[in-house]
Short mmCIF file of C-alpha atoms and ligand atoms in Angstrom, two decimals:
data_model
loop_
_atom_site.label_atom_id
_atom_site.label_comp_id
_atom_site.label_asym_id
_atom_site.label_seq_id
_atom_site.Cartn_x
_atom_site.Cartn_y
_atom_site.Cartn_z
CA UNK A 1 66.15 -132.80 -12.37
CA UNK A 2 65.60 -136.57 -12.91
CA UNK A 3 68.83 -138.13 -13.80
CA UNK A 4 69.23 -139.16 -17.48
CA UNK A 5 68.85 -143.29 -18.57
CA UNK A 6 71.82 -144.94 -18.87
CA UNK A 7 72.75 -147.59 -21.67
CA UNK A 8 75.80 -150.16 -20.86
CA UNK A 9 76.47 -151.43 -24.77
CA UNK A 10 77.72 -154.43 -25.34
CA UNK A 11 79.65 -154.79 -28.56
CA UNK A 12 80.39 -158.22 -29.98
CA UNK A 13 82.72 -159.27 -33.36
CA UNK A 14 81.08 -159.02 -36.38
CA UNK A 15 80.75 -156.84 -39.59
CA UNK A 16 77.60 -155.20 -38.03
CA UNK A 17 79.71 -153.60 -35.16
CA UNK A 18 80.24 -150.37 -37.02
CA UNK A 19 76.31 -149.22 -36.63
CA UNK A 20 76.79 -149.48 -32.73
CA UNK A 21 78.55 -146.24 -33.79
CA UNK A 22 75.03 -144.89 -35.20
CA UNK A 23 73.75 -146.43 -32.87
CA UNK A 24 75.26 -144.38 -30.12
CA UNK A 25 74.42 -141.95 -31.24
CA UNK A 26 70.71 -142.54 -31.04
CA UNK A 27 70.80 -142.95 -27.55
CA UNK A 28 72.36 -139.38 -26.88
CA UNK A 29 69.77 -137.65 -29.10
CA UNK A 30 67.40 -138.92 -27.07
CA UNK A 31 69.33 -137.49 -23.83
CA UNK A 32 70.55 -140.72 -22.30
CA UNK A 33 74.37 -141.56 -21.52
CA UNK A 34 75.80 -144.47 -22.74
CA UNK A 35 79.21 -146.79 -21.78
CA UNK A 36 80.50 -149.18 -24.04
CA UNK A 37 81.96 -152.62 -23.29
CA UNK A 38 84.36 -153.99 -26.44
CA UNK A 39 84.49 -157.39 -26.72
CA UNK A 40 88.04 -158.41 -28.34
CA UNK A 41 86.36 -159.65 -31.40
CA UNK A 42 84.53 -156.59 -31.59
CA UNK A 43 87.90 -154.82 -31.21
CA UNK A 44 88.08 -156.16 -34.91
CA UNK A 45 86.19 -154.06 -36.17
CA UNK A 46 85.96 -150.89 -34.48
CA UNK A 47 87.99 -148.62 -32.33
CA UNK A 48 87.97 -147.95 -28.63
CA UNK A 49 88.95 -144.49 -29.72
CA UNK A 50 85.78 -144.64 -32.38
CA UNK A 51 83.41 -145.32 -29.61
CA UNK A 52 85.54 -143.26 -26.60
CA UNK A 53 85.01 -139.95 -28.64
CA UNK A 54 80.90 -140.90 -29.72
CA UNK A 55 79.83 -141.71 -25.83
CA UNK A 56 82.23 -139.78 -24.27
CA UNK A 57 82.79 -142.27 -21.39
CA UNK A 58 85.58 -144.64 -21.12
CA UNK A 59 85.68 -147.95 -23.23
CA UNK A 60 85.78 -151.26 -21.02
CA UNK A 61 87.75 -153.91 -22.78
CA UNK A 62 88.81 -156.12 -20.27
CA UNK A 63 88.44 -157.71 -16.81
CA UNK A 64 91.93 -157.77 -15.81
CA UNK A 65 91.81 -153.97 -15.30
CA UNK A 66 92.43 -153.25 -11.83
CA UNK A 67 91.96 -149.64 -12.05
CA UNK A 68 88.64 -150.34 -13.07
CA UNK A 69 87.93 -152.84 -10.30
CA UNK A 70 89.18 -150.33 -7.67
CA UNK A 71 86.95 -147.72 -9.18
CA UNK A 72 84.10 -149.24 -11.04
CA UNK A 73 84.02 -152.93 -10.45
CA UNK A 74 82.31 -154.97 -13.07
CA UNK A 75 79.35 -155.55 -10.78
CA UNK A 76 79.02 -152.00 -10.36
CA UNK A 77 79.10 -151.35 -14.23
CA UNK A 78 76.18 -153.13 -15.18
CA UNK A 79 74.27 -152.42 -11.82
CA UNK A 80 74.45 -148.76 -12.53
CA UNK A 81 72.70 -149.22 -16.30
CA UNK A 82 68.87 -149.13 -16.99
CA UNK A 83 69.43 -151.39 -19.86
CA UNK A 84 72.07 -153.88 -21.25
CA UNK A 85 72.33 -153.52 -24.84
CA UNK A 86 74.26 -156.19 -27.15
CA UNK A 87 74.27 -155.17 -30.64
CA UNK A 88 75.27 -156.60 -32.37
CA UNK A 89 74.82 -159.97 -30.76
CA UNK A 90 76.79 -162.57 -32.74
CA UNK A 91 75.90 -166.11 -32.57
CA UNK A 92 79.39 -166.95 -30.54
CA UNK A 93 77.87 -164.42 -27.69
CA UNK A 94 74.33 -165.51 -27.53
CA UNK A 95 75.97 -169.14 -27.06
CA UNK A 96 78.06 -167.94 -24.16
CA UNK A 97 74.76 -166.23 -22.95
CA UNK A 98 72.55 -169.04 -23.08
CA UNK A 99 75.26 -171.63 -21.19
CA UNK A 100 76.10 -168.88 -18.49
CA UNK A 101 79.67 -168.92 -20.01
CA UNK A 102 81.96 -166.00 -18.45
CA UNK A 103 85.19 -165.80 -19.91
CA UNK A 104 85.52 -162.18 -21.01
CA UNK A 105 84.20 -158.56 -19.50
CA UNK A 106 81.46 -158.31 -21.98
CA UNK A 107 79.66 -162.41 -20.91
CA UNK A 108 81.02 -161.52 -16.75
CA UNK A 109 78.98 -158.55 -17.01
CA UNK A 110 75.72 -160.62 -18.87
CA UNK A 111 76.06 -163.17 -16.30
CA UNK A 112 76.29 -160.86 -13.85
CA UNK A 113 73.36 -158.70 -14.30
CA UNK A 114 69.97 -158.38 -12.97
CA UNK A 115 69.24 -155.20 -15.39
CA UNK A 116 66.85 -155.98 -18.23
CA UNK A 117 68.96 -157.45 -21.51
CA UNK A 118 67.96 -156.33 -25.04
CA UNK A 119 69.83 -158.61 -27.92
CA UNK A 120 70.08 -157.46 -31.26
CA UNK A 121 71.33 -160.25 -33.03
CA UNK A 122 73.51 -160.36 -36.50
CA UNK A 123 75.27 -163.10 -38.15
CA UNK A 124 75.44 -165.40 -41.30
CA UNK A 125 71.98 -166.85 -42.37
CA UNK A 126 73.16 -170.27 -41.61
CA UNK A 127 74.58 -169.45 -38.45
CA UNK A 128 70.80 -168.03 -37.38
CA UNK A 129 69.08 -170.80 -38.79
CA UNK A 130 71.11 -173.34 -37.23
CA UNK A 131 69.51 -175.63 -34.77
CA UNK A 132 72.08 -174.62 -31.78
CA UNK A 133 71.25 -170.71 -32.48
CA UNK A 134 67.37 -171.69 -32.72
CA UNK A 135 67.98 -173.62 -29.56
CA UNK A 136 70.19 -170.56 -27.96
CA UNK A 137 67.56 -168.39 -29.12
CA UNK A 138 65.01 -170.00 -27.34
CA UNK A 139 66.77 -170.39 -24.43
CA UNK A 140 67.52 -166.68 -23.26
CA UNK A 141 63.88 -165.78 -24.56
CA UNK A 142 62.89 -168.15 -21.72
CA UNK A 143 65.75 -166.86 -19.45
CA UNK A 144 63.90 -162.86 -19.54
CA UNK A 145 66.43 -161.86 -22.18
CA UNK A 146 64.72 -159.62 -24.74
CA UNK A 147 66.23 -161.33 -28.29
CA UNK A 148 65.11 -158.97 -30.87
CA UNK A 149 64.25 -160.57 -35.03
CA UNK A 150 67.07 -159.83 -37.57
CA UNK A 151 66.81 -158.17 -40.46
CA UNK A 152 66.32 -160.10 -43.70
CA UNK A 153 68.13 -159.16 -46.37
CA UNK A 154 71.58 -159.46 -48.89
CA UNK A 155 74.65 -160.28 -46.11
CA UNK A 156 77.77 -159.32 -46.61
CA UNK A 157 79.47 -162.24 -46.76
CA UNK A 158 77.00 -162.55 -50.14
CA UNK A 159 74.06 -164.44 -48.64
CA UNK A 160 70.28 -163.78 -48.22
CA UNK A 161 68.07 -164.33 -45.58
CA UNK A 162 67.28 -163.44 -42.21
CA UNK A 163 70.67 -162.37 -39.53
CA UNK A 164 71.27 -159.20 -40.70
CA UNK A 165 71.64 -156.53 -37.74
CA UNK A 166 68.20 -154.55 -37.78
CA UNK A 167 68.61 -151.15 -38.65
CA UNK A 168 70.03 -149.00 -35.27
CA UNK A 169 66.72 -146.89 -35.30
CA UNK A 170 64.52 -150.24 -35.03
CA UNK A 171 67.14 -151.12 -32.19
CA UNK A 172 66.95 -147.16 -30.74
CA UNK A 173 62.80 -147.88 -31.03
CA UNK A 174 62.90 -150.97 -28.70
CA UNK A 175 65.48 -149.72 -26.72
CA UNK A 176 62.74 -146.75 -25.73
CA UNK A 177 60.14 -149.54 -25.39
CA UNK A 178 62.53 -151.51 -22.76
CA UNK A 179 63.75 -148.76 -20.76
CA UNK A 180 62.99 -148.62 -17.26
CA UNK A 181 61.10 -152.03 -17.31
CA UNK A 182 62.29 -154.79 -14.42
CA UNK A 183 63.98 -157.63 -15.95
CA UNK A 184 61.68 -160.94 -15.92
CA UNK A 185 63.28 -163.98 -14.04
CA UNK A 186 63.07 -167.55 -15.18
CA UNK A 187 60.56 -170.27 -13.77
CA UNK A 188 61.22 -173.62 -13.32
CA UNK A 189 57.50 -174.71 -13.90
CA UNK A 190 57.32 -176.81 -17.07
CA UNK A 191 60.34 -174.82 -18.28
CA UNK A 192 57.90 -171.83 -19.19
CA UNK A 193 59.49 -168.36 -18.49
CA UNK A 194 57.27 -166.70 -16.09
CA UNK A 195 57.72 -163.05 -14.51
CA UNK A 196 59.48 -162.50 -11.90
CA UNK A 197 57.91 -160.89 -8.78
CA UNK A 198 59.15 -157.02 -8.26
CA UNK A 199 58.23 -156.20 -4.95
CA UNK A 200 57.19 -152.46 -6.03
CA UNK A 201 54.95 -153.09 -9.03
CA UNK A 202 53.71 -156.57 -8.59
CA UNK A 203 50.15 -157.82 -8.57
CA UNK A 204 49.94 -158.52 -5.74
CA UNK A 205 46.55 -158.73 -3.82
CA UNK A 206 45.07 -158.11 -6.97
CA UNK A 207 42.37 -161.04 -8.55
CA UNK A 208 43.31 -161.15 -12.54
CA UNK A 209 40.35 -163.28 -14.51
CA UNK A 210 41.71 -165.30 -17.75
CA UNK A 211 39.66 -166.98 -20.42
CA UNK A 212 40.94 -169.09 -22.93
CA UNK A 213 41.15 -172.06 -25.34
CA UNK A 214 37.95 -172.51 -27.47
CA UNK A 215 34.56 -173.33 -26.35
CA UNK A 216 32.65 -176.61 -27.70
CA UNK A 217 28.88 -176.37 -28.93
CA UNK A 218 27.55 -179.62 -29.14
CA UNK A 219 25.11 -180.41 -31.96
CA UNK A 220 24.33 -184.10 -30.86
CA UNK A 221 25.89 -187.00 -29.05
CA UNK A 222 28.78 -186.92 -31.41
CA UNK A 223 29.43 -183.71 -33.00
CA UNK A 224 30.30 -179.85 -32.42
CA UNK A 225 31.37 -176.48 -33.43
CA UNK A 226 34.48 -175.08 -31.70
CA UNK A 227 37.05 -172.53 -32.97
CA UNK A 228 40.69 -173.26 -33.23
CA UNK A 229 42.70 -173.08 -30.36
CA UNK A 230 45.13 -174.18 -28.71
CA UNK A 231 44.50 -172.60 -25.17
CA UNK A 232 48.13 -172.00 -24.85
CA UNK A 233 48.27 -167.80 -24.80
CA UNK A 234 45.85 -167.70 -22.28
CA UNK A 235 47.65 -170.50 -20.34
CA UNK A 236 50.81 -168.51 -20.37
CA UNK A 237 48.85 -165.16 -19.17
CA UNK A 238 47.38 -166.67 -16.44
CA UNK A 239 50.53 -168.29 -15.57
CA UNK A 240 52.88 -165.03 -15.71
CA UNK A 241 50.23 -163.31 -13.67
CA UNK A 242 50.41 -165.71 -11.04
CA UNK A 243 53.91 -165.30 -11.23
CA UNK A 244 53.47 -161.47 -10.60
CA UNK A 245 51.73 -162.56 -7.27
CA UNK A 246 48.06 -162.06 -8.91
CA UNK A 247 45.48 -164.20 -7.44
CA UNK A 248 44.20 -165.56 -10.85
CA UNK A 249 41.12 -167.42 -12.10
CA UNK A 250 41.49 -169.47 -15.23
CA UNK A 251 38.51 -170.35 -16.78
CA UNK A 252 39.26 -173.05 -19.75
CA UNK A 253 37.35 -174.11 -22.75
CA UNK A 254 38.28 -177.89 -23.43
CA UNK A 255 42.34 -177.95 -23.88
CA UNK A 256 44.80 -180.50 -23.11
CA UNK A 257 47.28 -178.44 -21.17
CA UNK A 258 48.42 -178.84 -17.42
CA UNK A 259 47.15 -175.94 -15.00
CA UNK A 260 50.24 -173.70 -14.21
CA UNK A 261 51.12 -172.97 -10.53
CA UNK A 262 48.51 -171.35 -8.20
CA UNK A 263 46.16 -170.86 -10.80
CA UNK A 264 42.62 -172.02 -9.96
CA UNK A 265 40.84 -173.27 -12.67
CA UNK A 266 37.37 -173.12 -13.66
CA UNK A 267 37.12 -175.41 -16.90
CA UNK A 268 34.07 -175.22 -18.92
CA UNK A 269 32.54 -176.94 -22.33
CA UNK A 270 30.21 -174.34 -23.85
CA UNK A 271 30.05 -170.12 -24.32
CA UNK A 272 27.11 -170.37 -21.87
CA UNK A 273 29.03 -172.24 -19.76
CA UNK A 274 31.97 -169.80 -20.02
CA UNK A 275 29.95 -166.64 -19.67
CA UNK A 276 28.00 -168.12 -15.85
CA UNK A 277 31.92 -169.00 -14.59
CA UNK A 278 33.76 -165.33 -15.76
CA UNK A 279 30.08 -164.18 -13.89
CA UNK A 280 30.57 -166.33 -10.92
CA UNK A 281 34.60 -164.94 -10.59
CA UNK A 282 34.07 -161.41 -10.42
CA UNK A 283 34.88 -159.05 -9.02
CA UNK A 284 38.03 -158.63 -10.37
CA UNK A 285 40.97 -156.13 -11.24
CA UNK A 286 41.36 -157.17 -14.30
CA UNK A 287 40.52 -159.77 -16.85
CA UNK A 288 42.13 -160.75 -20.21
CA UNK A 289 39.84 -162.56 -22.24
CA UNK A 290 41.56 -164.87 -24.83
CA UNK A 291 39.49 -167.53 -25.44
CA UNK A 292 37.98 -168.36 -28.96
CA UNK A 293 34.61 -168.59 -27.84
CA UNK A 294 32.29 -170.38 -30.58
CA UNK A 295 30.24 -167.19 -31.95
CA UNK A 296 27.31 -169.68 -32.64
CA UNK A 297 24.92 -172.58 -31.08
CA UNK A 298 22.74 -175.05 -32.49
CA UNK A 299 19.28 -173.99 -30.84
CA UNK A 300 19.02 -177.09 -29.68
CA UNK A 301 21.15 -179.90 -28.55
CA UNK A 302 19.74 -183.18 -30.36
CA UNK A 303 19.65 -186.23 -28.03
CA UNK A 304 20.14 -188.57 -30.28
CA UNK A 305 22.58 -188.73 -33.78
CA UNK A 306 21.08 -186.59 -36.54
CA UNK A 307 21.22 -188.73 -39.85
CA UNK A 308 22.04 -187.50 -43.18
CA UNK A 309 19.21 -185.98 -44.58
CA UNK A 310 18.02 -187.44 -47.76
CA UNK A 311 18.79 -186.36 -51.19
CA UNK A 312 21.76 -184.89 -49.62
CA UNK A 313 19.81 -182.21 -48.39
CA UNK A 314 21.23 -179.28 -45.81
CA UNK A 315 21.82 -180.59 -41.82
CA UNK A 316 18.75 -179.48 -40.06
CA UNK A 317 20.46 -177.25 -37.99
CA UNK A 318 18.93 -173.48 -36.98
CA UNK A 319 21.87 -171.52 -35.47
CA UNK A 320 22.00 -169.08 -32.75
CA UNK A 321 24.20 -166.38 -31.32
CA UNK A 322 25.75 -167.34 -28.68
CA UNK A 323 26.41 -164.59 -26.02
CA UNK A 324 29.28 -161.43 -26.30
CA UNK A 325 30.73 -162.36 -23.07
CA UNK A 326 33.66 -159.75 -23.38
CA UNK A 327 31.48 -156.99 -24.38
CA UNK A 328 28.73 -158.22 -21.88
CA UNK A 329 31.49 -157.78 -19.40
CA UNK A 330 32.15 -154.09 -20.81
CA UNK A 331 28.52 -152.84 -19.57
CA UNK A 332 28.65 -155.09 -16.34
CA UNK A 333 27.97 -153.09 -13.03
CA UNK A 334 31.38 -154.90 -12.01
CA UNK A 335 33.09 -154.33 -15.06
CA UNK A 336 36.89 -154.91 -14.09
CA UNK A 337 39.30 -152.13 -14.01
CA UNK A 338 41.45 -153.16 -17.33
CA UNK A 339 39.60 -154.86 -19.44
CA UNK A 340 41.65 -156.81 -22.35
CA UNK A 341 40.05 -158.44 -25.56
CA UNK A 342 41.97 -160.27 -28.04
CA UNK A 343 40.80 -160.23 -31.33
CA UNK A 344 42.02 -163.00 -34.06
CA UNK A 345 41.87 -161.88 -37.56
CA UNK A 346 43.08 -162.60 -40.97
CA UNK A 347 43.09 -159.59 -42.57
CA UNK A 348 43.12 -155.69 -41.64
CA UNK A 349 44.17 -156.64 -38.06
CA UNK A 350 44.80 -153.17 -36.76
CA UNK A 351 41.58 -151.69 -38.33
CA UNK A 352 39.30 -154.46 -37.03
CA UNK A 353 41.10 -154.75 -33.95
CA UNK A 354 40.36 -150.77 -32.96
CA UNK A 355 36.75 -151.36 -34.19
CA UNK A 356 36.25 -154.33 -31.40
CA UNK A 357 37.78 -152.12 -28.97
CA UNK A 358 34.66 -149.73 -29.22
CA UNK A 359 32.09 -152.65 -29.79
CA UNK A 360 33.28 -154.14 -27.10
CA UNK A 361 34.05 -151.84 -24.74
CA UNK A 362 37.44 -152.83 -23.38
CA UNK A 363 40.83 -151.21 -22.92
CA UNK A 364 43.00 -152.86 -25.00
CA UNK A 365 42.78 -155.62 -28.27
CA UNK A 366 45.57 -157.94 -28.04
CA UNK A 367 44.90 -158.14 -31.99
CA UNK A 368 46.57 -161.18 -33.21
CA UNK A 369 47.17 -162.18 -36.98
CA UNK A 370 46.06 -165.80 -37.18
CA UNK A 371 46.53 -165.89 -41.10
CA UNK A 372 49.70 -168.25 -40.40
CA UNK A 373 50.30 -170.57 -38.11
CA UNK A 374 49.11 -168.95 -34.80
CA UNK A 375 46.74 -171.23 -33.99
CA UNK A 376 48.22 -173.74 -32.52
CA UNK A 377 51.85 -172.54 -32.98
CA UNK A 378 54.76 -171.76 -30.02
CA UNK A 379 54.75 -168.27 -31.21
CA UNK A 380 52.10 -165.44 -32.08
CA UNK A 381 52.63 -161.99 -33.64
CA UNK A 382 50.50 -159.00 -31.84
CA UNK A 383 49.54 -155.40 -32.09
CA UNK A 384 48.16 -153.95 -28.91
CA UNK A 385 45.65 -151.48 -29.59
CA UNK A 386 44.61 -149.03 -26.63
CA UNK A 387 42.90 -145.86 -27.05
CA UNK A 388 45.88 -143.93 -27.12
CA UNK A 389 47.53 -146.08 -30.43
CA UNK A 390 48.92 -148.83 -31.55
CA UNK A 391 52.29 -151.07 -30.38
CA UNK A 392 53.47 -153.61 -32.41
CA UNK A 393 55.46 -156.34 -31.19
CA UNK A 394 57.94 -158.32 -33.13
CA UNK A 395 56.40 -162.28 -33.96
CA UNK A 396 57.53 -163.22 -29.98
CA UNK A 397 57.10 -167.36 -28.21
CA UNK A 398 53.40 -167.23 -26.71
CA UNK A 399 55.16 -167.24 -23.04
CA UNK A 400 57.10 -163.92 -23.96
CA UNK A 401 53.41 -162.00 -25.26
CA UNK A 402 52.15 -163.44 -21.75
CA UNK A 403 55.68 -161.83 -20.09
CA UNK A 404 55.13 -158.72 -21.91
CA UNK A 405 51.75 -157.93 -21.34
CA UNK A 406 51.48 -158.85 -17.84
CA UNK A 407 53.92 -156.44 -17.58
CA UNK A 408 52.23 -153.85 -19.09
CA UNK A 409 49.59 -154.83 -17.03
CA UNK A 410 51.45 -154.22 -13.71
CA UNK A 411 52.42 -151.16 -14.94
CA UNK A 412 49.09 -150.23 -15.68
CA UNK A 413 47.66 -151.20 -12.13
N1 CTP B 501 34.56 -162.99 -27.24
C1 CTP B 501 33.68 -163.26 -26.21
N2 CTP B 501 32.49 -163.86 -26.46
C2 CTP B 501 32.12 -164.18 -27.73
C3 CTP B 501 33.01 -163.90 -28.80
C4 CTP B 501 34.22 -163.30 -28.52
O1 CTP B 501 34.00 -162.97 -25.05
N3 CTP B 501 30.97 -164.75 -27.95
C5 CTP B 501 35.82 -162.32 -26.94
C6 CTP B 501 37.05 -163.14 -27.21
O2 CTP B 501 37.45 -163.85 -26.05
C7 CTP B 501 38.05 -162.07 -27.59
C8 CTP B 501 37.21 -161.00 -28.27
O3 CTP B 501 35.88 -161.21 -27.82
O4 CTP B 501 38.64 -161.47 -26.45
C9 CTP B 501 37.23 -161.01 -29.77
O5 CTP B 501 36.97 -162.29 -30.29
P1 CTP B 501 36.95 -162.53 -31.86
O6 CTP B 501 36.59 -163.95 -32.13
O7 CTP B 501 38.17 -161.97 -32.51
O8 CTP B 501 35.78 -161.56 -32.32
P2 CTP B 501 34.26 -161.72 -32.54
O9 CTP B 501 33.56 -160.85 -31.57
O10 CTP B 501 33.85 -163.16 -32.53
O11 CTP B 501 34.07 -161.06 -33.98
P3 CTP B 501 34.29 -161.68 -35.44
O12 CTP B 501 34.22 -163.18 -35.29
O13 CTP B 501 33.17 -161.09 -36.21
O14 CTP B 501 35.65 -161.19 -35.87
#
């Protein structure tokens, strides 16, 4: 018999502390064990006892215990945990988090741990909004730590807006999404979180091919069509797949961004361009196609400046199709092993998403909603669409989607 997952559950000072309780209950209807760690704010609000008699395992409190340390050292309590849960995480312990402060049991055994660390965060709208939780926030997002949205909604202090504790089965849903999974590391490389190598599932000796930023179709000497983009999802994949050991080939539309670490690049101007260099990288184990390649071409490239027409009459311009290069790649003789599309759209994302997963013949749609500000933007908000259904992640920074799905990737090589 496989032995059941365990939860260590961290339990800060606020209001929101009383749905640990439910959510404690969550965890042991889905068979795992669970130990909770009281901070003495959250002490405030509910009971060792409370939480004693729901877990059935002793409550840690404090660090000074030395029955514990004899026994169960602090090390050894979060070693022996498949996931760190804080909920709820008040803004005082994601501060402590983020600066590496120890000064209780509950921040020792944070700092301490090389388990995977799920935050569900809950405080006063001002105190989420502020620039030092924005910049806390950020800050253990880059350090691996999994920092999940609050709720929006009336507070009970009497507020609105976004810090309310999300409900414990949304907590109990990403709990069974994080279970099990290695816990990323930090890079130092342009500050960008990157994933850290785990000798048994890494990608090693594996060749991962990445498109991405737009592609430019010149009309004449001074003009073009191009899509929107940014390059900097595809940046961050290739970048946390190097970081997994992959040996990875980035081929670039025109971006202004800085190659990351042992990443070669291929850059390119046009989709024809693009199409001969993901030709001339292959084979390879996988690719993850995220450019925004320009669906159209003038037929032919003037050579000299087209002038306004007169009478203000159309541009002279006969368009073309430029080449499917993901779906192309789908029917190739050496179609890679996982094949991953990303599909921007602005409306019915998860419907138009699956359909491109047929057309194109790929794995998975990394189906992003670009009706905001994606494009361009730190952060992106996507569905991943397989075969087997759809997983929707919470609106995450670019560099956490590239964490996550190289992750999933790992695990799926
Ligand atoms: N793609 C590609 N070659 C093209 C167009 C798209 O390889 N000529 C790839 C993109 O890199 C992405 C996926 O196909 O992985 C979907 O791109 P998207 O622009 O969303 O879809 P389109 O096929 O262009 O469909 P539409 O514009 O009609 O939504």
């Amino acid at each position: 018999m496989t032995k059941p997952k365990h939860i260590l559950l961290i339990i800060g000072g606020g209001i929101a502390a009383y749905k640990a309780s439910e959510l404690i209950r969550l965890i042991k209807k889905e068979g795992m064990t669970v130990r909770c760690v009281l901070t003495d704010s959250g002490a405030q609000f509910v009971t060792p006892m409370t939480l004693a008699a729901l877990s059935e395992n002793e409550v840690h409190t404090t660090l000074w215990s030395l029955k514990d340390e004899t026994e169960m050292g602090h090390i050894q309590l979060s070693r022996e945990a498949d996931l760190v849960v804080v909920c709820p995480a008040t803004a005082n312990l994601i501060a402590k988090m983020a600066g590496g402060i120890a000064d209780d049991l509950a921040t020792t055994l944070l700092l301490a741990t090389d388990t995977r660390v799920l935050a569900a965060p809950a405080m006063n709208v001002r105190m989420w909004t502020h620039p030092a939780t924005r910049r806390n926030v950020e800050q253990l997002r880059r350090d691996g730590i999994i920092v999940m949205q609050p709720d929006e909604g009336d507070m009970a202090c009497g507020e609105y807006g976004p810090g309310r504790l999300p409900e414990p089965p949304a907590i109990m849903a990403e709990i069974m999404d994080q279970i099990g999974k290695s816990r990323p590391g930090a890079s130092l490389l342009d500050g960008q979180p990157a994933f850290a190598p785990d000798k048994t599932k890494s990608l090693q000796g594996k060749h991962v091919l990445v498109t991405a930023g737009p592609t430019r179709e010149p009309i004449d000497p001074v003009r073009y069509i191009a899509n929107r983009s940014s390059g900097q999802q595809g940046f961050a994949i290739a970048e946390a797949a190097a970081e997994a050991g992959a040996q990875v080939t980035l081929v670039a539309g025109p971006v202004n961004l800085p190659t990351p670490a042992g990443v070669v690049r291929v850059d390119v101007e046009t989709a024809l361009e693009m199409e001969a260099a993901v030709y001339d990288a292959l084979p390879a184990d996988a690719a993850v196609m995220v450019a925004a390649v320009a669906d159209w071409r003038t037929d032919t490239r003037a050579q000299q400046k087209i002038k306004k027409q007169k009478d203000g009459a159309p541009a002279p311009l006969k368009m073309v199709e430029n080449p499917d290069i993901l779906a192309s790649l789908g029917k190739h003789e050496q179609r890679p092993g996982l094949l991953i599309g990303f599909a921007a759209e602005t409306e019915k994302v998860e419907e138009h998403a699956r359909a491109k997963l047929a057309k194109k013949g790929c794995d998975w749609i990394v189906a992003n909603d670009v009706s905001g500000d994606v494009m361009g933007g730190a952060e992106n908000s996507v569905h991943i669409v397989t075969a087997s259904g759809t997983e929707k992640w919470e609106r995450l920074p670019k560099p956490e989607v590239a964490r996550r799905l190289v992750a999933k990737i790992v695990e799926e090589i």
